[in-house]
Amino acid sequence: MIIDTASPSNVVSAFGLVWPDALRLNGSVIRIAFPPVLLMTGYGVGIAFLIKAHPEYAISLTVMSLISLVLSLLLVFRTNSAYDRYWEGRKIWQDLKVSSRNLIRSIWVTVMEKSMDDCTLKR
């Protein structure tokens, strides 16, 4: 199946140019994400120029690899602990659902019917 990406329902015209949906600004996350991305890019470029101008400020590769190892282990630990909390909550929620179903089922079974209509309604 071929999708026509230049169909009129799929494009936006702005500044005399035709933009696909991926670059649409109205109702998009681009407006929210672009300033922090631009700020971090500027920060990285500034650090690169600083190190290029003053090599004595550069961090050695061993220190950088050690820092990256520690950060990666920290991120893995945080991810695993978050997943463990999610899984524990899911198990507790499942137990609550099973217990409530069992309670409803036992109430349904133990309540006596008073008439024949109650018996037909119960089935």
C-alpha positions as a Markdown table, in Angstrom:
| # | Residue | x | y | z |
|---|---|---|---|---|
| 1 | Met | 0.0 | 0.0 | 0.0 |
| 2 | Ile | 1.4 | 3.4 | -1.0 |
| 3 | Ile | 0.5 | 6.4 | 1.1 |
| 4 | Asp | 0.5 | 9.7 | -0.7 |
| 5 | Thr | 2.2 | 12.1 | 1.7 |
| 6 | Ala | 1.5 | 15.1 | -0.4 |
| 7 | Ser | -2.3 | 14.8 | -0.5 |
| 8 | Pro | -4.1 | 18.0 | 0.5 |
| 9 | Ser | -5.4 | 16.5 | 3.7 |
| 10 | Asn | -1.9 | 15.7 | 4.8 |
| 11 | Val | 0.0 | 19.0 | 4.3 |
| 12 | Val | 0.1 | 22.5 | 5.8 |
| 13 | Ser | 1.1 | 25.6 | 3.9 |
| 14 | Ala | 3.1 | 28.2 | 5.7 |
| 15 | Phe | 5.6 | 30.8 | 4.6 |
| 16 | Gly | 4.9 | 29.9 | 1.0 |
| 17 | Leu | 6.1 | 26.3 | 1.6 |
| 18 | Val | 4.3 | 23.0 | 1.9 |
| 19 | Trp | 4.9 | 21.2 | 5.2 |
| 20 | Pro | 3.9 | 17.6 | 6.0 |
| 21 | Asp | 2.0 | 16.7 | 9.1 |
| 22 | Ala | 5.2 | 15.8 | 10.9 |
| 23 | Leu | 6.3 | 19.4 | 10.8 |
| 24 | Arg | 2.9 | 20.9 | 11.7 |
| 25 | Leu | 3.2 | 23.4 | 14.6 |
| 26 | Asn | -0.4 | 23.8 | 15.7 |
| 27 | Gly | -1.3 | 21.1 | 18.2 |
| 28 | Ser | 2.2 | 19.6 | 18.1 |
| 29 | Val | 4.7 | 18.8 | 20.7 |
| 30 | Ile | 7.4 | 20.6 | 18.7 |
| 31 | Arg | 6.5 | 23.9 | 20.3 |
| 32 | Ile | 7.1 | 22.4 | 23.7 |
| 33 | Ala | 10.2 | 20.4 | 23.0 |
| 34 | Phe | 12.1 | 22.8 | 20.7 |
| 35 | Pro | 13.3 | 25.4 | 23.3 |
| 36 | Pro | 14.9 | 22.8 | 25.7 |
| 37 | Val | 16.5 | 21.0 | 22.7 |
| 38 | Leu | 17.8 | 24.3 | 21.4 |
| 39 | Leu | 19.1 | 25.2 | 24.9 |
| 40 | Met | 20.9 | 21.9 | 25.3 |
| 41 | Thr | 22.4 | 22.2 | 21.8 |
| 42 | Gly | 23.7 | 25.6 | 22.6 |
| 43 | Tyr | 25.1 | 24.3 | 25.9 |
| 44 | Gly | 26.9 | 21.5 | 24.1 |
| 45 | Val | 28.3 | 23.7 | 21.5 |
| 46 | Gly | 29.5 | 26.2 | 24.1 |
| 47 | Ile | 31.3 | 23.4 | 26.0 |
| 48 | Ala | 32.9 | 22.1 | 22.8 |
| 49 | Phe | 34.2 | 25.6 | 22.0 |
| 50 | Leu | 35.4 | 26.1 | 25.6 |
| 51 | Ile | 37.3 | 22.8 | 25.5 |
| 52 | Lys | 38.7 | 23.6 | 22.0 |
| 53 | Ala | 40.0 | 27.0 | 23.3 |
| 54 | His | 41.2 | 25.7 | 26.7 |
| 55 | Pro | 42.2 | 22.1 | 26.5 |
| 56 | Glu | 43.2 | 22.1 | 30.2 |
| 57 | Tyr | 39.5 | 22.1 | 31.1 |
| 58 | Ala | 38.9 | 18.8 | 29.3 |
| 59 | Ile | 38.1 | 15.7 | 31.3 |
| 60 | Ser | 40.1 | 12.6 | 30.6 |
| 61 | Leu | 38.5 | 9.6 | 29.0 |
| 62 | Thr | 38.9 | 7.4 | 32.0 |
| 63 | Val | 37.1 | 9.8 | 34.2 |
| 64 | Met | 34.3 | 10.2 | 31.6 |
| 65 | Ser | 33.9 | 6.4 | 31.2 |
| 66 | Leu | 33.8 | 6.0 | 34.9 |
| 67 | Ile | 31.1 | 8.7 | 35.2 |
| 68 | Ser | 29.1 | 7.1 | 32.3 |
| 69 | Leu | 29.3 | 3.7 | 34.0 |
| 70 | Val | 28.0 | 5.0 | 37.3 |
| 71 | Leu | 25.2 | 6.9 | 35.5 |
| 72 | Ser | 24.2 | 3.9 | 33.5 |
| 73 | Leu | 24.0 | 1.7 | 36.6 |
| 74 | Leu | 22.0 | 4.4 | 38.4 |
| 75 | Leu | 19.5 | 4.6 | 35.5 |
| 76 | Val | 19.2 | 0.8 | 35.3 |
| 77 | Phe | 18.6 | 0.6 | 39.1 |
| 78 | Arg | 15.9 | 3.4 | 38.9 |
| 79 | Thr | 14.2 | 1.7 | 35.9 |
| 80 | Asn | 14.2 | -1.7 | 37.7 |
| 81 | Ser | 12.8 | -0.3 | 40.9 |
| 82 | Ala | 10.1 | 1.7 | 39.1 |
| 83 | Tyr | 9.1 | -1.5 | 37.2 |
| 84 | Asp | 9.1 | -3.5 | 40.5 |
| 85 | Arg | 6.8 | -0.9 | 42.0 |
| 86 | Tyr | 4.5 | -1.0 | 39.0 |
| 87 | Trp | 4.4 | -4.8 | 39.1 |
| 88 | Glu | 3.7 | -4.9 | 42.8 |
| 89 | Gly | 0.8 | -2.4 | 42.4 |
| 90 | Arg | -0.5 | -4.5 | 39.5 |
| 91 | Lys | -0.5 | -7.7 | 41.6 |
| 92 | Ile | -2.3 | -5.9 | 44.5 |
| 93 | Trp | -4.9 | -4.5 | 42.1 |
| 94 | Gln | -5.4 | -8.1 | 40.6 |
| 95 | Asp | -5.8 | -9.4 | 44.2 |
| 96 | Leu | -8.4 | -6.7 | 44.9 |
| 97 | Lys | -10.3 | -7.6 | 41.8 |
| 98 | Val | -10.3 | -11.4 | 42.5 |
| 99 | Ser | -11.4 | -10.8 | 46.2 |
| 100 | Ser | -14.2 | -8.5 | 45.1 |
| 101 | Arg | -15.4 | -11.0 | 42.6 |
| 102 | Asn | -15.3 | -13.8 | 45.2 |
| 103 | Leu | -17.2 | -11.7 | 47.6 |
| 104 | Ile | -19.9 | -10.9 | 45.1 |
| 105 | Arg | -20.1 | -14.6 | 44.1 |
| 106 | Ser | -20.4 | -15.7 | 47.7 |
| 107 | Ile | -23.1 | -13.1 | 48.4 |
| 108 | Trp | -24.9 | -14.2 | 45.2 |
| 109 | Val | -24.8 | -17.9 | 46.2 |
| 110 | Thr | -25.7 | -17.5 | 49.9 |
| 111 | Val | -28.7 | -15.1 | 49.6 |
| 112 | Met | -31.9 | -17.1 | 49.7 |
| 113 | Glu | -34.6 | -16.6 | 47.1 |
| 114 | Lys | -38.0 | -15.6 | 48.5 |
| 115 | Ser | -40.0 | -16.4 | 45.4 |
| 116 | Met | -39.8 | -18.2 | 42.1 |
| 117 | Asp | -39.2 | -14.9 | 40.3 |
| 118 | Asp | -36.1 | -14.3 | 42.5 |
| 119 | Cys | -34.8 | -17.7 | 41.4 |
| 120 | Thr | -35.2 | -16.9 | 37.7 |
| 121 | Leu | -33.6 | -13.5 | 38.1 |
| 122 | Lys | -30.7 | -15.0 | 39.9 |
| 123 | Arg | -29.9 | -17.2 | 37.0 |
